[in-house]
CSV table of C-alpha atoms and ligand atoms in Angstrom, one decimal:
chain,number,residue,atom,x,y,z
A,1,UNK,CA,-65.9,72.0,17.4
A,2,UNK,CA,-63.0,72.0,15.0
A,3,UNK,CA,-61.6,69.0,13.2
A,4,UNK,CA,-58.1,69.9,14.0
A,5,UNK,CA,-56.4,66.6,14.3
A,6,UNK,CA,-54.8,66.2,18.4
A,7,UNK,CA,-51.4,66.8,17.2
A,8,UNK,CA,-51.5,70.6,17.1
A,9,UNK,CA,-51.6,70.6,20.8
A,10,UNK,CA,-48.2,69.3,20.4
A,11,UNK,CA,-47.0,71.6,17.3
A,12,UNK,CA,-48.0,74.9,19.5
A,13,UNK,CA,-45.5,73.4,22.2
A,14,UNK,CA,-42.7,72.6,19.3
A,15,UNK,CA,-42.3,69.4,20.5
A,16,UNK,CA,-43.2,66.2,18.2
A,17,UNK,CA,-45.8,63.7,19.7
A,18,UNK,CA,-42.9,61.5,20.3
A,19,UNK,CA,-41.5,63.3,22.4
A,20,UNK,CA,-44.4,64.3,24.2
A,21,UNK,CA,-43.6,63.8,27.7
A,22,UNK,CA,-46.4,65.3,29.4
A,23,UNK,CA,-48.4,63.1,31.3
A,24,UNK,CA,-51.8,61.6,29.9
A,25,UNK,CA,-55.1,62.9,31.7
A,26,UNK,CA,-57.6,60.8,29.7
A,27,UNK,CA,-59.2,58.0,30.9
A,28,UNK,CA,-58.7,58.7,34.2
A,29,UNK,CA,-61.5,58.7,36.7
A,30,UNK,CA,-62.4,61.7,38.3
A,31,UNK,CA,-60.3,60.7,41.9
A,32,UNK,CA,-56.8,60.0,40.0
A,33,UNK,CA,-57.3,62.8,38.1
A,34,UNK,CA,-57.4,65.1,41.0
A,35,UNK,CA,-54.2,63.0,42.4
A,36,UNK,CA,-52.3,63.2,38.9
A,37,UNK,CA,-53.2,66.8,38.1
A,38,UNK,CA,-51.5,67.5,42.2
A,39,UNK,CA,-50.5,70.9,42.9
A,40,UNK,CA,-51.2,72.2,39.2
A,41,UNK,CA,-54.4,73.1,40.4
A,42,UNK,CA,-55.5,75.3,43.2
A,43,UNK,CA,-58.4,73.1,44.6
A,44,UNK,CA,-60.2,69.7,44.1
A,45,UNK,CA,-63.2,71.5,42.1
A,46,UNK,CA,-61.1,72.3,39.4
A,47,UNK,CA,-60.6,68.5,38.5
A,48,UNK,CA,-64.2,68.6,38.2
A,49,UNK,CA,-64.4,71.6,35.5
A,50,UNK,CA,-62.1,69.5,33.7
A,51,UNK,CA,-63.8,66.7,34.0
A,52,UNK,CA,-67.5,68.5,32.8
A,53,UNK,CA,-65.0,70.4,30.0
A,54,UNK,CA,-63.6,66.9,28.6
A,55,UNK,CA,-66.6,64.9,28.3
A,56,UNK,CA,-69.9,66.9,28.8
A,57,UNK,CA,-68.5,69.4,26.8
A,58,UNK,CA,-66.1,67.9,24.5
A,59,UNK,CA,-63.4,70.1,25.1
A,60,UNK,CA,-59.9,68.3,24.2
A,61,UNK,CA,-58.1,71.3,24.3
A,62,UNK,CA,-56.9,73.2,28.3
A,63,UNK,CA,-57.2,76.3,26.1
A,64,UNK,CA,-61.0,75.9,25.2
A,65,UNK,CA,-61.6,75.7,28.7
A,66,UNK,CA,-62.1,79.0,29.6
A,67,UNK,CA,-64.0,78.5,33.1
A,68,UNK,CA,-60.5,78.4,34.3
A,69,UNK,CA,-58.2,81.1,34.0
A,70,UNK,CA,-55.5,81.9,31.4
A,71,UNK,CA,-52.4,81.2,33.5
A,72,UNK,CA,-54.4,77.9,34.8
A,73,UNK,CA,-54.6,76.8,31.0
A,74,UNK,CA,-51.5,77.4,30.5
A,75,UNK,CA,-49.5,75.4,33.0
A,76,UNK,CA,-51.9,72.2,32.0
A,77,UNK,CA,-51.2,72.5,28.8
A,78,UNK,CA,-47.4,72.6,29.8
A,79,UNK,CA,-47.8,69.8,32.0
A,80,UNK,CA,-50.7,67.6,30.6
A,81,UNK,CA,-52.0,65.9,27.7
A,82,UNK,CA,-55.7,65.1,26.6
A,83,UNK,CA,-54.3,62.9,23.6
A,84,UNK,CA,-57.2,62.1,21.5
A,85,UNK,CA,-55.9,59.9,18.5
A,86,UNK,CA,-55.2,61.7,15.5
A,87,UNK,CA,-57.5,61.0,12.6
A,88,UNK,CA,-55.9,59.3,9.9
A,89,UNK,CA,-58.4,58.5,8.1
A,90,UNK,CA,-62.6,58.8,7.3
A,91,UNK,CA,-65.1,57.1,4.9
A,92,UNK,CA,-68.6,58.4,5.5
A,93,UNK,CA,-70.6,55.7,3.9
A,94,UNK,CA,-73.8,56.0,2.0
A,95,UNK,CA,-76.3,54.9,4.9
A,96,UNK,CA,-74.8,57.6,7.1
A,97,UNK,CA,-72.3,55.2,8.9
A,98,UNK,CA,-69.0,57.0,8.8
A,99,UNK,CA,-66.2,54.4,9.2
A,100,UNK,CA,-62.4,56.5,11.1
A,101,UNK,CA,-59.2,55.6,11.2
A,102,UNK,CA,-57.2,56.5,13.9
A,103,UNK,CA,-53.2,56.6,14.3
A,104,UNK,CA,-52.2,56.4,17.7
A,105,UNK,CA,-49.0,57.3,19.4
A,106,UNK,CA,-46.9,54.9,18.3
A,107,UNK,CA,-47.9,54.3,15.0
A,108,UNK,CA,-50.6,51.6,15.3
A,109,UNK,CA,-53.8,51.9,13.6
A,110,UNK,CA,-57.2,51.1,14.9
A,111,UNK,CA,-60.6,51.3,13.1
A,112,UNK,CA,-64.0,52.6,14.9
A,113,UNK,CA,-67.7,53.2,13.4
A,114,UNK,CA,-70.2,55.8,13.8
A,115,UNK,CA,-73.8,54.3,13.1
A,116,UNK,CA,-76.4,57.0,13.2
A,117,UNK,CA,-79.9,55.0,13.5
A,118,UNK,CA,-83.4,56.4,13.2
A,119,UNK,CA,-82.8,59.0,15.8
A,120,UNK,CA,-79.9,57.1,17.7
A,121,UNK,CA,-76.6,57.0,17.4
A,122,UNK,CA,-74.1,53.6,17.9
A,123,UNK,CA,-70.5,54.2,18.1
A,124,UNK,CA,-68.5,50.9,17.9
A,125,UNK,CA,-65.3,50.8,19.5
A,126,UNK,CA,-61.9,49.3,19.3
A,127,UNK,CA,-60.3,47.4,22.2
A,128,UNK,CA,-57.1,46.7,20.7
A,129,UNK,CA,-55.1,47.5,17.9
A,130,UNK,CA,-55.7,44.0,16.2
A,131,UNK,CA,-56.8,40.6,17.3
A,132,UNK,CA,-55.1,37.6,18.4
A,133,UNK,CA,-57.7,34.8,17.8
A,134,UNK,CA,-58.0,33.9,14.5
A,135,UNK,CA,-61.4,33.5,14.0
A,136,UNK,CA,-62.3,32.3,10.3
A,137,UNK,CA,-64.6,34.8,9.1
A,138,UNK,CA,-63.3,38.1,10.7
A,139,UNK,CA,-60.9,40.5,8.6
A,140,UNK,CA,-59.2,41.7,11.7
A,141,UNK,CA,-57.8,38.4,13.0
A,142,UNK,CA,-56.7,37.8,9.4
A,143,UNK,CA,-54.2,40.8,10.0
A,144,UNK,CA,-52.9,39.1,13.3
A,145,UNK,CA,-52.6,40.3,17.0
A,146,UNK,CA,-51.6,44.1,17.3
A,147,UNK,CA,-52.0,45.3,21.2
A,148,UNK,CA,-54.3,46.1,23.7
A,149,UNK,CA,-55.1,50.0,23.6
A,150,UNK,CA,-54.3,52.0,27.0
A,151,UNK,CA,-57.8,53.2,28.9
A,152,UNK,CA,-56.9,56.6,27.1
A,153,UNK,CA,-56.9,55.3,23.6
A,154,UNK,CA,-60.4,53.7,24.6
A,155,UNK,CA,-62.1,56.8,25.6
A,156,UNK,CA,-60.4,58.9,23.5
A,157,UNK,CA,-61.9,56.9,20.1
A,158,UNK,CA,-65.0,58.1,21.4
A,159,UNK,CA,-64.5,62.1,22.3
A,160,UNK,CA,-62.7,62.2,18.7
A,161,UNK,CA,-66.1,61.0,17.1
A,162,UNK,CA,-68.1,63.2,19.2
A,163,UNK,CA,-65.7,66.4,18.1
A,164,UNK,CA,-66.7,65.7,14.8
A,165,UNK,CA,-70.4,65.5,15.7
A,166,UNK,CA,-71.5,69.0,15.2
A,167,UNK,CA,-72.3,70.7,17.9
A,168,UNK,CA,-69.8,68.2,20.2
A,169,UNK,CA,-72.6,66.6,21.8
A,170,UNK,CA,-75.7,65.5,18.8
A,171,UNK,CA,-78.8,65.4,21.1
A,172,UNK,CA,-79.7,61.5,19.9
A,173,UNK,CA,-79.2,58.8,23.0
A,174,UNK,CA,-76.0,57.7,22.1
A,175,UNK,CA,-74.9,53.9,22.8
A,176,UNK,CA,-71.3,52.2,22.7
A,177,UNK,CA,-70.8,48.7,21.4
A,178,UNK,CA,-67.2,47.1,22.2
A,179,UNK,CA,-67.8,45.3,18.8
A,180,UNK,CA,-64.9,46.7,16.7
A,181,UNK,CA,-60.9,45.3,16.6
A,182,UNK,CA,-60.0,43.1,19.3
A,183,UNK,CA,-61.2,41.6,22.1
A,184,UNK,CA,-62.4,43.6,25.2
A,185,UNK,CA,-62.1,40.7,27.6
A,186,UNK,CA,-58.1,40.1,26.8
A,187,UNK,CA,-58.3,43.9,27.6
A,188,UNK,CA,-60.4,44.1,30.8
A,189,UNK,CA,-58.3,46.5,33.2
A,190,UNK,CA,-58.5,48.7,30.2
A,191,UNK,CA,-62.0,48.0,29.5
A,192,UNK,CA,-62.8,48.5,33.5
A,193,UNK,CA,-61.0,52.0,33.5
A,194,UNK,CA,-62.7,53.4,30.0
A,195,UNK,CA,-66.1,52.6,31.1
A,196,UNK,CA,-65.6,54.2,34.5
A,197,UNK,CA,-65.5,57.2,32.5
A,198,UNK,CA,-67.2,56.7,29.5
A,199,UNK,CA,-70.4,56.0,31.8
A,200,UNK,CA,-69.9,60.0,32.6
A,201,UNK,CA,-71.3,60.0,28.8
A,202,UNK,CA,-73.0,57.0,28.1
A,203,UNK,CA,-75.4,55.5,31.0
A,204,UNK,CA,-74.1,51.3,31.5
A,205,UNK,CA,-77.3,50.5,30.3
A,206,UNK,CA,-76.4,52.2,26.6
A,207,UNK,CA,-73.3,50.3,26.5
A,208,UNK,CA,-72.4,46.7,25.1
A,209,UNK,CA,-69.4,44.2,25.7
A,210,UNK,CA,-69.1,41.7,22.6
A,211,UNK,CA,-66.4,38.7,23.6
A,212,UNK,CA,-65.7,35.4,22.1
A,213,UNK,CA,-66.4,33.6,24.9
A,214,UNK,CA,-63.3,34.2,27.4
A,215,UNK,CA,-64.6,32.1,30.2
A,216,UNK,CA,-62.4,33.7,32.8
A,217,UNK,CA,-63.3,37.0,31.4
A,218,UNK,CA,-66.8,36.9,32.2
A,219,UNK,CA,-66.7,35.6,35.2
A,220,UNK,CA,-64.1,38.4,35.6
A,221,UNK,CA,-66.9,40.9,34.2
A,222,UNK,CA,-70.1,39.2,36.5
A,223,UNK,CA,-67.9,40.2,39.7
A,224,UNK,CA,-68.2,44.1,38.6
A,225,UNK,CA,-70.3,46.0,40.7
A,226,UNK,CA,-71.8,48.1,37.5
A,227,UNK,CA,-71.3,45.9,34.6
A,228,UNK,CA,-72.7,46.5,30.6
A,229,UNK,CA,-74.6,44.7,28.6
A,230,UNK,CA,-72.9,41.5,27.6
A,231,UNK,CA,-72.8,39.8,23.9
A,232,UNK,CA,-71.3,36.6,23.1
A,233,UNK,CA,-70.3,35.5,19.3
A,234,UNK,CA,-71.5,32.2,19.4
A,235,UNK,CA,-71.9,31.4,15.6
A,236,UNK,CA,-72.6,27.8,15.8
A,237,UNK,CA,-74.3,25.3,17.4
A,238,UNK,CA,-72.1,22.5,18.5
A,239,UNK,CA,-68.2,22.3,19.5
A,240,UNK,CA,-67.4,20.6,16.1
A,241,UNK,CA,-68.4,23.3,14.4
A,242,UNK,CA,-67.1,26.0,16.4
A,243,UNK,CA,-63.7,24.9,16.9
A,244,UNK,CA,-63.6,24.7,12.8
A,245,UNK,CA,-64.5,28.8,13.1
A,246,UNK,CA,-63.2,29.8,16.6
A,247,UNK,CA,-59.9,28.6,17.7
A,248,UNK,CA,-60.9,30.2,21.3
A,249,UNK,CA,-63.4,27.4,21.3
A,250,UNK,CA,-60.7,24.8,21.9
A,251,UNK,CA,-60.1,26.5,25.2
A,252,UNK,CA,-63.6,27.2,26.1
A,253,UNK,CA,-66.2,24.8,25.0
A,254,UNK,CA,-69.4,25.0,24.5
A,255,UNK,CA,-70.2,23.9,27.7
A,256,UNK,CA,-68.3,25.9,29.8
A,257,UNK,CA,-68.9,28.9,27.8
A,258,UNK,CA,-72.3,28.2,28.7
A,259,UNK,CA,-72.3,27.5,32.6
A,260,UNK,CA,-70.5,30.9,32.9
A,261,UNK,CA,-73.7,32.8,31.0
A,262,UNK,CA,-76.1,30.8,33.1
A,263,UNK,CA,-74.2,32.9,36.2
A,264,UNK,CA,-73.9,36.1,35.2
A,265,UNK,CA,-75.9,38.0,36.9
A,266,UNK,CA,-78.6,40.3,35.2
A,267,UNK,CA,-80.5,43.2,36.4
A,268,UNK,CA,-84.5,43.0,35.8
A,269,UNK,CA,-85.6,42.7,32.1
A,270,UNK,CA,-82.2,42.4,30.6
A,271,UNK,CA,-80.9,39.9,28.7
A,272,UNK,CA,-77.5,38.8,27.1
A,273,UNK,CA,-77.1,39.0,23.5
A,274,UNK,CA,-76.0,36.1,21.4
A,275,UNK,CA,-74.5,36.6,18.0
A,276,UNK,CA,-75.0,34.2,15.4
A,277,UNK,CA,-73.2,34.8,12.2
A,278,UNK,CA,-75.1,32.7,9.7
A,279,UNK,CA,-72.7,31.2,7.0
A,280,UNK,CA,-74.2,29.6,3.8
A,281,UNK,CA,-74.7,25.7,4.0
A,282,UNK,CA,-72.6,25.6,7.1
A,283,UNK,CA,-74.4,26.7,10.3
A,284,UNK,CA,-77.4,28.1,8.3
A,285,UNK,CA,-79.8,24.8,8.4
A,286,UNK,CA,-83.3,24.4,9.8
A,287,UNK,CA,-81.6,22.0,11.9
A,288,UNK,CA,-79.1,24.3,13.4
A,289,UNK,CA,-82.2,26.5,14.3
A,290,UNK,CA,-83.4,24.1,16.5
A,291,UNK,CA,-80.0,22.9,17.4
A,292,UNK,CA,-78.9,26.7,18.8
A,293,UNK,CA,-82.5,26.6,20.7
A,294,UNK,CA,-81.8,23.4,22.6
A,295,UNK,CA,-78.5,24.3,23.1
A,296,UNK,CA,-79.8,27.7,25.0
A,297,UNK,CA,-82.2,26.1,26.5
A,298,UNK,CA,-83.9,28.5,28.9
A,299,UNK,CA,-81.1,31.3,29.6
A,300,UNK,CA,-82.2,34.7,29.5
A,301,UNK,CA,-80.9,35.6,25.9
A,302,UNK,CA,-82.0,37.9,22.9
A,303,UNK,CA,-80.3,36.5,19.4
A,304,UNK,CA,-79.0,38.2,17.4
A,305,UNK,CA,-78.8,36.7,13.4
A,306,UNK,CA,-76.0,38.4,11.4
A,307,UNK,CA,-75.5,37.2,7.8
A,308,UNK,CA,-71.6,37.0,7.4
A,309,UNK,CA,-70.2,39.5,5.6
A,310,UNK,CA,-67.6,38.1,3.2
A,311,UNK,CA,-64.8,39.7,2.1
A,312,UNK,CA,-61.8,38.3,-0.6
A,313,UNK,CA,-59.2,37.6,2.3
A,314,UNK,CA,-61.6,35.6,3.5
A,315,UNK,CA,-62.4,32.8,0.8
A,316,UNK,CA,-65.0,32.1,-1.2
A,317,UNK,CA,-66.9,29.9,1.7
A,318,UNK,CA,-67.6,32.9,3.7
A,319,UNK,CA,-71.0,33.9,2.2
A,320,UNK,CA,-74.4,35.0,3.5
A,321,UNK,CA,-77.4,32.3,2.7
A,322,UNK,CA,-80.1,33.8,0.9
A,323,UNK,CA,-82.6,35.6,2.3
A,324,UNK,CA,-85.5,33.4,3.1
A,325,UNK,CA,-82.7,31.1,4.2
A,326,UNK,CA,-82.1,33.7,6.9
A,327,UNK,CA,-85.7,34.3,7.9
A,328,UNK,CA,-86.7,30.5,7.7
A,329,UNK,CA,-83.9,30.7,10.5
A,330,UNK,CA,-85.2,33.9,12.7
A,331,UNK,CA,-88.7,32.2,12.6
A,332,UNK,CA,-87.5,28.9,13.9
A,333,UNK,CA,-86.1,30.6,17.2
A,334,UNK,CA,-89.1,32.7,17.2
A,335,UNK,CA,-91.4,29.3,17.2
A,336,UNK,CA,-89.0,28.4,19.4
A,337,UNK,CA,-90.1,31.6,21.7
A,338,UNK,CA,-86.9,33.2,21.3
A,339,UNK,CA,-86.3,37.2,20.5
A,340,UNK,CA,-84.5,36.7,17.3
A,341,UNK,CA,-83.5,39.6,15.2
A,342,UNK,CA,-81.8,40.0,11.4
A,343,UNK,CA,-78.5,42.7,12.1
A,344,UNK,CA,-78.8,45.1,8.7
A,345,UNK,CA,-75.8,45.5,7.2
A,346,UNK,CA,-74.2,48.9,7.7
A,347,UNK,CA,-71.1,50.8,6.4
A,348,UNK,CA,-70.5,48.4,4.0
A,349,UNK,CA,-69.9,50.4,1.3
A,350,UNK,CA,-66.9,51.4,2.9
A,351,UNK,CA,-66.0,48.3,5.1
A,352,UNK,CA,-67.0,49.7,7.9
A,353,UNK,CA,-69.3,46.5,8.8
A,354,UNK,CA,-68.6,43.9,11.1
A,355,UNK,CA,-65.7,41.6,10.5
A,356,UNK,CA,-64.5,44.1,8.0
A,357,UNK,CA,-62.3,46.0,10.0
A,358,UNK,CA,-58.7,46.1,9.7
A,359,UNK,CA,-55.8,48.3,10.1
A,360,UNK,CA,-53.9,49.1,7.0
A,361,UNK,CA,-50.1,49.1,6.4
A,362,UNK,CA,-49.6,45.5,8.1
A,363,UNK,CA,-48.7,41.9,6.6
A,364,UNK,CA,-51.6,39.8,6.9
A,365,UNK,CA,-51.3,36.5,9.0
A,366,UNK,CA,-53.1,34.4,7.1
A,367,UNK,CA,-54.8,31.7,8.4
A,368,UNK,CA,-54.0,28.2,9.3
A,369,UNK,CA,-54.8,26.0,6.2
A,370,UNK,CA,-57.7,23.8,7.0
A,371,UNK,CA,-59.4,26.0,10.0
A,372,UNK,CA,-61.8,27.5,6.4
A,373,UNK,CA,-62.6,23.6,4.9
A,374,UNK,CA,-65.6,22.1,6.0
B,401,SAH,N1,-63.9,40.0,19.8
B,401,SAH,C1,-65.2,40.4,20.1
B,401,SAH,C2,-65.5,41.8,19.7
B,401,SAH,C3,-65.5,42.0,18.2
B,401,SAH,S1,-67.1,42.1,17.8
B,401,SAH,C4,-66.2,39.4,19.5
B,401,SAH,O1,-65.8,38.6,18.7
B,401,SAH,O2,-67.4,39.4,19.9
B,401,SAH,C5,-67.3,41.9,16.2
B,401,SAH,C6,-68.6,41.2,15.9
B,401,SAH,O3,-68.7,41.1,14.5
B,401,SAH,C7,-68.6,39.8,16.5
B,401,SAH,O4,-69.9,39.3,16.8
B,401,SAH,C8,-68.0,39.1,15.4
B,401,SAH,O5,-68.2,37.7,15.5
B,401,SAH,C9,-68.7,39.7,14.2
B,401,SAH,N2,-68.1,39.5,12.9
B,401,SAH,C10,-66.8,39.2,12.7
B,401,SAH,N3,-66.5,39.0,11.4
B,401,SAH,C11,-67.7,39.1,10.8
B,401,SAH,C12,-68.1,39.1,9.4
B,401,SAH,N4,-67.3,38.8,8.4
B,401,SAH,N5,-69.4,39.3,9.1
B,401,SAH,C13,-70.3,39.7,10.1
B,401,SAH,N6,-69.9,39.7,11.4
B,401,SAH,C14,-68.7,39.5,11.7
């Protein structure tokens, strides 16, 4: 496929994306896009071309799509817009992860990462353009809250990656992990609608939610009929602790956070992930091994150990122990007869890696003084 950026759709109508008022197609499900594309097409089945065209295909163009017919093509293109973001921007790293920036349509920036991995391939996706709570050791709620990205902008992070792909579609299994800017549960009609189409792509079992804890929201999420996998970034063992690194905690505690894991409802075999961010000679003790282990008690969980990645806006305090700090820690849980694993450090050459993603071009907002002192 080409890397032509969206915007020449809009350059061979002579119209600025601004000014684009053609009506959006992506994200929708397959029903509302038979209702939104109306009388433009001749019969239901042709939603469905579409439909294979856009994302079995890869197709982001009406005039690629040449199982319909020319004057077909042409009154969609008149009348509709598949508006993939533009790509602004592209770091392929050294380890293969290839870190985009994307401009959408009005101007706001969002990051996304392509993690090619021993014959699979991760894409990890932005919710929103920014992130409103503050947590201490994450770039993007150092730049401040932004806003949530439209079902479209959602999806269309991840046809712009595949385009890019060669071939559109690379043969590997490919997974999707909500684990880029923002927070998917302060997001979830948006989330709902993307993943009704994404799962076209990506099978729900291949595809991962990663919240802060939004009580409401996964209680929200447990009510779905098809849900994803669910990860939660716990990062510390105890409410004192957590409210120092997680403002969110103040609203949900520990507790609470908890009760709603213990009901949401699992299929056979799978688990919910727990992320553990493990920051030097502050949640990295012995102690806090066997701290987390009572505190989890016996939910169905797989945990997940990342070693913070630090970064100058930051501070100095945001550093990974040392490595036989970290497996002394994943051994614990193990003893502990927990699934514990180490998350390798990826992109971060480039600061693709977690917690390192931020859109240029904005004033940081800092962080409270005294949330980083412990
Ligand atoms: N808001 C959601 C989705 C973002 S996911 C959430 O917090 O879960 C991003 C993941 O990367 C989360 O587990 C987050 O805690 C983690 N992360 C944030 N900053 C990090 C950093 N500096 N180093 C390593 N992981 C970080």
């Amino acid at each position: 496929m080409t890397d032509a950026p969206a915007a020449h759709q809009e350059g061979a109508l002579g119209e600025s994306p601004r000014e684009d008022e053609r009506s959006e197609i992506l994200g929708l499900t397959r029903a509302k896009l038979v209702e939104t594309l109306g009388e433009t097409i001749d019969r239901p089945f042709r939603a469905d071309q579409i439909y294979e065209a856009i994302y079995r295909q890869g197709k982001t163009d009406f005039e690629e799509m040449t199982t319909l017919g020319k004057d077909l093509r042409e009154s969609l293109g008149r009348k509709f817009r598949i508006g993939v973001p533009a790509e602004a921007d592209r770091h392929p790293s050294a380890d293969g992860t290839v870190k985009y920036l994307f401009r959408l349509a009005d101007g706001a920036t969002i990051e996304a990462v392509d993690i090619p991995d021993r014959g699979r391939r991760t894409l990890c996706i932005s919710s929103q353009a920014g992130c409103a709570l503050a947590c201490a050791f994450c770039v993007t709620g150092y730049w401040g809250a932004g806003r949530n990205l439209t079902p479209a902008e959602i999806v269309g992070q991840v046809l712009a990656i595949r385009r890019r792909q060669e071939g559109g579609s690379g043969p590997e299994p490919l997974n999707l992990v909500f684990m880029g800017m923002g927070e998917p549960l302060q997001n979830l009609e948006a989330l709902h609608a993307s993943l009704r189409v994404l799962t076209e792509l990506v099978s729900w079992r291949r595809i991962t939610v990663s919240t802060v804890g939004i009580v409401p929201g996964i209680r929200k999420l447990a009510s779905w009929e098809k849900r994803p996998n669910l990860a939660v970034s716990l990062h510390a063992p105890d409410d004192a602790r957590r409210d120092l690194i997680m403002p969110v905690n103040r609203t949900y505690p520990l507790a609470d956070l908890l009760a709603a894991l213990e009901e949401y409802p699992l299929e056979r075999r799978r688990r919910i992930t727990i992320e553990y961010l493990l920051i030097r000679d502050f949640n990295d003790a012995p102690s806090d091994a066997e701290a987390l282990a009572r505190l989890l008690g016996d939910l169905p969980v797989k945990i997940n150990l990342i070693p913070v990645n630090p970064d100058p806006v930051l501070g100095e305090r945001m550093v990974p122990p040392p490595d036989d700090r970290v497996d002394a820690f994943a051994e614990r849980l193990r003893r502990r007869s927990y699934v514990a694993t180490v998350r390798r450090r990826r992109g971060d050459d480039v600061s693709a890696a977690c917690g390192q993603l931020r859109a240029p071009g904005r004033e940081p907002r800092g962080f409270r003084q005294g949330a980083l002192s412990w």
